[in-house]
Amino acid sequence: MRKTKSVDRILAAAAELFYLHGLRGVGVEQVIERSGVAKSTLYVHFRTKEDLVAEYLRRTDESWRARLRAAAEAAGPAAADQLVGVFDALVDAFDRHGFFGCPFISAAVETTLDSEARAITIQHTERRQEWLAELSEQAGASDARGLAQQIGLLIDGALASGRLLQDRTVVDGAKAAAGHLIGSHLAVAQPTSVI
């Protein structure tokens, strides 16, 4: 029980600091101070900062994908509506604490190509894209993978632009664009009959 509480405190502190300041902008000493654990306790659980970053990204992956799914499901039972509803997770994130960017985009920029953090980032993106492709197929899109790719680009673009501009309307624009994309993919899949 104590082990779990210590790990949770360390990861909560790391998540807050990494989100606000980036991976490179935070040292282990800051995580120790914020979490209130002893230095030895941190190193028992995470031998290196890279280990800590990797676990932070794994937990963030689980949490973020759960938020995307919850936002999609809240939009209703239709897969096309769920694809648009995904963007409500971005709105919720902005409303909670503003945009400090996507932790996965930040990790991809701040880590080396052969790092575990980058591998976790790629896995996160691949899992998200697989899920978006499944939803696109369920919606009846003419090119499910193509639509999923475009929606993924809108999500990533909204997160990056939101960070830069600190403007919630960026997400509103991405959500509207997703609606148009989905409509065009469904129209191609179901051409109107000629009488």
XYZ file of C-alpha atoms in Angstrom:
195
model
C 0.000 0.000 0.000
C 2.789 2.449 0.923
C 4.634 1.544 -2.274
C 1.561 2.327 -4.382
C 0.983 5.633 -2.595
C 4.606 6.677 -3.052
C 4.576 5.765 -6.743
C 1.292 7.617 -7.234
C 2.647 10.724 -5.475
C 5.827 10.656 -7.547
C 3.935 10.205 -10.809
C 1.348 12.863 -9.953
C 4.110 15.365 -9.212
C 6.039 14.377 -12.340
C 2.927 14.631 -14.511
C 2.151 18.127 -13.285
C 5.718 19.333 -13.711
C 6.328 17.657 -17.093
C 3.034 19.008 -18.428
C 3.824 22.564 -17.372
C 7.568 22.672 -18.109
C 8.323 19.852 -20.531
C 10.483 16.805 -19.987
C 13.786 18.630 -20.288
C 12.660 21.526 -18.117
C 12.174 19.356 -15.031
C 14.847 17.755 -12.904
C 14.503 14.803 -10.563
C 15.075 17.121 -7.580
C 11.956 19.106 -8.530
C 9.901 15.903 -8.663
C 11.248 14.853 -5.260
C 10.402 18.237 -3.769
C 6.902 18.387 -5.302
C 6.028 14.796 -4.373
C 7.370 15.060 -0.827
C 9.129 11.696 -0.991
C 12.704 10.978 -0.041
C 15.295 10.830 -2.806
C 15.928 7.176 -1.982
C 12.205 6.415 -2.332
C 12.095 7.879 -5.831
C 15.163 5.906 -6.897
C 13.752 2.667 -5.470
C 10.832 2.992 -7.872
C 12.529 4.750 -10.792
C 16.229 4.097 -11.296
C 16.594 6.915 -13.829
C 14.726 9.959 -15.021
C 14.123 8.067 -18.276
C 12.297 5.347 -16.316
C 10.154 8.008 -14.660
C 9.381 9.681 -18.001
C 8.446 6.335 -19.546
C 5.986 5.481 -16.772
C 4.526 9.007 -16.884
C 3.909 8.593 -20.622
C 2.376 5.118 -20.177
C -0.080 6.434 -17.601
C -0.813 9.502 -19.692
C -1.504 7.244 -22.687
C -4.059 5.232 -20.712
C -5.676 8.332 -19.246
C -5.825 10.320 -22.491
C -7.212 7.482 -24.583
C -9.855 6.891 -21.888
C -10.820 10.582 -22.060
C -11.075 10.424 -25.861
C -13.284 7.322 -25.633
C -15.493 8.870 -22.957
C -15.975 12.019 -25.039
C -16.799 9.909 -28.098
C -19.312 7.765 -26.217
C -20.965 10.839 -24.709
C -21.717 12.052 -28.250
C -24.166 9.180 -28.766
C -24.304 5.687 -30.219
C -23.622 6.618 -33.872
C -19.963 6.170 -34.842
C -20.021 9.312 -37.017
C -21.191 11.364 -34.018
C -18.540 9.748 -31.846
C -15.802 10.776 -34.276
C -16.883 14.389 -33.881
C -17.407 13.964 -30.139
C -13.735 13.031 -29.686
C -12.928 16.736 -29.876
C -14.920 17.400 -26.713
C -12.050 15.759 -24.793
C -9.798 18.552 -26.087
C -12.331 21.194 -25.033
C -12.524 19.615 -21.569
C -8.719 19.620 -21.296
C -8.567 23.284 -22.231
C -11.358 24.221 -19.816
C -9.594 22.388 -16.950
C -6.206 24.058 -17.190
C -5.535 25.662 -20.563
C -3.355 24.130 -23.217
C 0.195 23.265 -22.389
C 0.404 21.101 -25.470
C 0.244 17.399 -26.093
C 2.569 15.425 -23.826
C 3.253 13.016 -26.678
C 4.164 15.702 -29.190
C 6.402 17.254 -26.539
C 8.021 13.899 -25.804
C 8.656 13.286 -29.493
C 10.386 16.659 -29.762
C 12.343 16.442 -26.512
C 13.648 12.875 -26.653
C 16.052 11.012 -28.899
C 14.837 8.845 -31.764
C 15.917 5.639 -30.023
C 14.456 6.454 -26.583
C 11.787 4.470 -24.775
C 9.780 7.684 -24.407
C 9.646 8.101 -28.178
C 8.619 4.452 -28.619
C 5.761 4.947 -26.133
C 4.717 8.081 -28.021
C 4.592 6.192 -31.307
C 2.603 3.362 -29.692
C 0.140 5.906 -28.291
C -0.401 7.440 -31.722
C -0.764 4.048 -33.403
C -3.348 2.875 -30.840
C -5.297 6.109 -31.184
C -5.251 5.824 -34.961
C -6.399 2.188 -34.889
C -9.350 3.181 -32.733
C -10.215 6.131 -35.002
C -10.021 3.794 -38.021
C -12.405 1.349 -36.311
C -14.868 4.164 -35.620
C -14.503 5.419 -39.197
C -15.246 1.951 -40.537
C -18.274 1.597 -38.243
C -19.513 4.970 -39.507
C -19.328 3.660 -43.089
C -16.525 5.911 -44.340
C -15.401 5.306 -47.914
C -11.748 5.304 -46.769
C -11.716 4.530 -43.039
C -7.930 4.719 -42.647
C -7.763 7.964 -44.617
C -10.485 9.548 -42.513
C -8.807 8.364 -39.307
C -5.531 9.892 -40.452
C -7.212 13.217 -41.191
C -8.997 13.268 -37.821
C -5.702 12.414 -36.087
C -4.066 15.346 -37.853
C -6.893 17.626 -36.704
C -6.457 16.434 -33.105
C -2.688 16.943 -33.171
C -3.041 20.291 -34.951
C -5.615 21.525 -32.449
C -3.371 20.542 -29.534
C -0.324 22.229 -31.079
C -2.208 25.388 -32.119
C -4.015 25.477 -28.800
C -0.648 25.496 -27.045
C 0.647 28.278 -29.238
C -2.430 30.504 -29.239
C -4.091 29.542 -25.933
C -7.398 29.895 -27.763
C -10.242 27.427 -27.226
C -11.768 28.284 -30.611
C -8.916 26.310 -32.234
C -10.607 23.141 -30.983
C -14.007 24.373 -32.114
C -12.563 24.860 -35.595
C -10.984 21.404 -35.613
C -14.258 19.856 -34.462
C -16.200 21.640 -37.236
C -13.617 20.523 -39.805
C -13.958 16.938 -38.565
C -17.708 17.131 -39.079
C -17.203 18.257 -42.694
C -14.594 15.550 -43.339
C -16.815 12.827 -41.946
C -19.744 14.089 -44.002
C -17.685 14.037 -47.205
C -16.380 10.516 -46.530
C -19.886 9.245 -45.835
C -21.293 10.958 -48.931
C -18.714 9.177 -51.124
C -19.525 5.863 -49.444
C -23.253 6.310 -50.071
C -23.677 8.028 -53.463
C -27.121 9.333 -54.257
C -29.105 7.271 -56.741
C -30.151 8.697 -60.068
C -33.892 8.535 -60.777
